[in-house]
Coordinates of N, CA and C in Angstrom, one line a residue:
L1 N 15.1 16.9 -1.1 CA 15.5 17.9 0.2 C 15.0 18.2 1.5
V2 N 15.2 16.7 1.6 CA 14.5 17.3 3.3 C 15.0 17.9 4.7
S3 N 14.9 18.9 5.7 CA 16.0 19.7 6.3 C 16.1 18.3 7.5
A4 N 17.7 18.9 8.3 CA 17.4 17.7 9.4 C 16.2 17.4 10.8
E5 N 15.9 18.6 10.5 CA 15.3 19.1 11.1 C 13.4 18.3 11.2
D6 N 13.1 18.2 9.8 CA 11.6 17.4 9.4 C 12.5 17.1 8.8
A7 N 13.4 15.2 8.9 CA 13.6 14.3 9.3 C 13.6 13.5 10.4
A8 N 13.9 14.6 11.1 CA 14.0 13.7 12.8 C 12.3 13.5 12.8
K9 N 11.8 14.3 12.3 CA 10.3 13.9 12.5 C 9.5 12.7 12.4
A10 N 10.1 11.7 11.6 CA 9.7 10.6 10.7 C 9.2 10.1 11.9
A11 N 8.2 9.0 11.8 CA 8.0 8.8 12.4 C 6.8 7.1 11.8
G12 N 6.7 6.0 12.6 CA 6.1 5.0 12.4 C 6.7 4.5 10.9
T13 N 6.0 3.9 9.5 CA 6.7 3.7 8.2 C 7.0 4.1 7.5
V14 N 7.1 6.0 7.6 CA 8.1 7.2 7.2 C 9.4 6.5 8.2
K15 N 10.1 6.7 6.4 CA 11.8 7.0 7.5 C 12.6 7.8 6.6
A16 N 13.2 8.4 7.0 CA 14.0 9.4 6.3 C 15.3 8.8 6.3
D17 N 16.3 8.8 5.2 CA 17.6 8.7 4.8 C 18.5 9.7 3.9
T18 N 18.8 8.7 3.7 CA 19.6 10.2 2.5 C 20.6 8.7 1.3
L19 N 20.3 9.3 0.0 CA 20.4 8.5 -1.3 C 21.9 8.8 -1.6
P20 N 22.3 7.7 -2.3 CA 23.8 8.0 -2.6 C 23.9 9.1 -3.8
A21 N 25.0 9.8 -3.8 CA 24.8 10.0 -5.6 C 24.8 9.6 -6.2
G22 N 24.5 9.1 -7.7 CA 24.4 8.7 -8.7 C 23.2 9.0 -9.7
D23 N 23.1 8.7 -10.8 CA 23.0 9.4 -11.5 C 21.5 9.4 -12.3
V24 N 20.3 9.7 -12.3 CA 19.0 10.0 -12.9 C 18.2 9.8 -13.4
L25 N 17.2 9.0 -14.1 CA 16.7 10.4 -14.7 C 15.3 10.3 -14.3
T26 N 15.2 12.1 -15.1 CA 13.7 13.1 -13.8 C 12.7 13.6 -15.0
T27 N 11.5 13.5 -14.6 CA 10.4 14.0 -15.0 C 9.2 14.9 -14.5
T28 N 9.1 15.8 -15.3 CA 7.3 16.7 -14.6 C 6.4 15.7 -14.9
H29 N 5.6 14.8 -14.4 CA 4.6 15.0 -14.3 C 3.4 15.7 -14.4
R30 N 2.0 16.0 -14.7 CA 1.2 16.9 -14.3 C 0.0 16.2 -15.1
G31 N -0.9 16.5 -13.8 CA -2.2 16.3 -14.2 C -2.4 15.6 -12.6
P32 N -3.8 14.6 -12.8 CA -4.4 13.9 -11.6 C -3.3 12.9 -11.2
Y33 N -2.6 12.6 -10.2 CA -2.4 11.8 -9.0 C -2.0 10.5 -9.3
A34 N -3.8 10.1 -10.0 CA -3.9 8.5 -10.5 C -3.7 8.3 -12.3
N35 N -2.3 9.2 -12.7 CA -2.1 8.7 -13.7 C -0.8 8.9 -13.6
L36 N -0.4 8.8 -12.2 CA 1.3 9.1 -12.3 C 2.1 7.9 -12.9
N37 N 0.8 6.6 -12.9 CA 1.6 5.4 -13.7 C 2.1 5.6 -15.4
L38 N 1.4 6.2 -15.9 CA 1.9 6.3 -16.8 C 2.8 6.9 -17.2
T39 N 3.5 8.1 -16.3 CA 4.7 8.4 -16.3 C 5.3 8.1 -16.2
H40 N 5.7 6.5 -14.7 CA 6.3 6.0 -14.6 C 6.6 4.8 -15.9
K41 N 5.8 4.2 -16.4 CA 6.2 3.6 -17.7 C 6.5 4.1 -19.1
A42 N 6.5 5.4 -18.5 CA 7.3 6.3 -20.4 C 8.5 5.9 -20.4
M43 N 8.8 6.7 -18.2 CA 9.9 6.7 -18.3 C 10.6 5.8 -18.3
W44 N 10.5 4.0 -18.2 CA 10.6 2.5 -18.1 C 10.7 2.5 -19.8
A45 N 10.2 2.5 -20.3 CA 10.5 2.6 -21.6 C 11.5 3.7 -22.0
H46 N 11.7 4.4 -22.2 CA 12.4 5.5 -22.3 C 13.8 5.2 -22.1
I47 N 14.2 4.9 -20.4 CA 15.3 3.9 -20.2 C 15.5 2.6 -21.3
E48 N 14.3 1.7 -21.9 CA 15.1 0.5 -22.1 C 15.3 0.8 -23.4
S49 N 14.7 1.6 -23.9 CA 15.0 2.3 -25.1 C 16.3 2.7 -25.5
S50 N 16.8 3.4 -24.7 CA 17.8 4.5 -24.6 C 19.0 3.5 -24.4
G51 N 19.0 1.9 -23.7 CA 20.1 1.3 -23.7 C 20.2 1.3 -22.2
L52 N 19.9 2.1 -21.5 CA 20.3 2.2 -19.7 C 19.6 1.2 -19.0
E53 N 19.8 1.0 -17.7 CA 19.5 0.4 -17.3 C 18.8 0.9 -15.9
R54 N 18.0 0.8 -15.7 CA 17.6 1.0 -14.2 C 17.8 0.7 -13.0
G55 N 18.0 1.3 -12.1 CA 18.2 0.7 -11.1 C 16.8 1.1 -9.6
C56 N 16.8 0.5 -8.8 CA 16.1 0.3 -7.4 C 14.6 1.1 -7.3
T57 N 16.1 2.0 -6.9 CA 14.7 3.7 -6.2 C 14.2 4.6 -7.2
I58 N 13.2 4.7 -7.2 CA 12.6 5.9 -6.9 C 11.6 6.3 -6.7
W59 N 11.6 7.9 -6.8 CA 10.9 8.4 -5.6 C 9.8 9.5 -6.5
E60 N 9.3 10.4 -5.7 CA 8.1 11.4 -6.3 C 8.3 12.6 -5.2
I61 N 8.4 13.7 -6.6 CA 8.6 14.8 -5.0 C 7.1 16.1 -5.5
Y62 N 6.4 15.9 -4.8 CA 4.7 16.6 -5.1 C 5.4 17.9 -4.4
V63 N 5.4 18.5 -5.9 CA 5.2 20.3 -5.8 C 4.6 21.3 -5.3
D64 N 2.9 20.7 -6.2 CA 2.1 21.8 -5.7 C 0.5 21.3 -5.0
D65 N 0.2 21.7 -4.4 CA -1.3 21.1 -2.9 C -2.4 21.2 -4.0
P66 N -3.2 19.4 -4.3 CA -3.4 19.5 -4.8 C -5.1 20.2 -4.2
T67 N -5.1 21.1 -3.1 CA -6.0 21.9 -2.7 C -6.1 23.4 -3.3
E68 N -5.0 23.5 -3.5 CA -5.1 24.8 -4.2 C -4.7 25.1 -5.5
V69 N -4.4 23.5 -6.2 CA -4.1 23.8 -7.5 C -5.6 22.8 -8.3
P70 N -5.1 23.5 -9.6 CA -6.3 22.0 -10.2 C -6.1 21.3 -10.8
E71 N -6.8 20.2 -10.5 CA -6.2 19.0 -10.6 C -5.0 19.0 -12.3
A72 N -5.5 19.1 -13.1 CA -5.2 18.6 -14.7 C -3.5 19.6 -14.1
D73 N -3.3 20.8 -13.3 CA -2.1 21.5 -13.3 C -1.9 20.7 -12.3
I74 N -1.5 19.7 -11.2 CA -1.1 19.3 -10.2 C 0.9 19.1 -11.0
R75 N 1.9 19.2 -10.6 CA 3.3 18.9 -10.7 C 4.1 18.2 -9.6
T76 N 4.1 16.6 -10.4 CA 5.1 16.2 -9.4 C 6.4 15.2 -10.0
E77 N 7.3 15.8 -9.7 CA 8.5 15.5 -10.4 C 8.9 14.0 -9.8
V78 N 8.4 13.2 -10.8 CA 9.8 11.7 -10.9 C 10.9 11.6 -11.2
Y79 N 11.2 10.9 -10.0 CA 13.1 10.8 -10.6 C 13.1 8.6 -10.3
C80 N 13.7 8.7 -11.8 CA 14.7 6.7 -11.6 C 15.7 7.0 -11.6
E81 N 16.3 6.2 -10.6 CA 17.9 5.9 -10.3 C 18.6 4.5 -12.0
L82 N 19.4 5.2 -12.2 CA 19.7 4.5 -13.2 C 20.8 3.9 -12.6
A83 N 21.3 2.7 -13.4 CA 21.9 1.7 -12.2 C 23.7 1.6 -13.3

């Protein structure tokens, strides 16, 4: 969730917008950003094996500051829209 004040600061290739309401699959990745692709692949495999359909929108929320938290403990919330 981004405040209206912070959204107004978006510039260049950064855009602020609102996502429509809908179903999503979410998980929390713990560890280095370089391994996020493994979490995405696991989510997609789960969606497929559950008979669900993946939507177009995927986003991440970076919970921890990597300058303050050990790399192995960094948390990233990952969201995938379901169609």
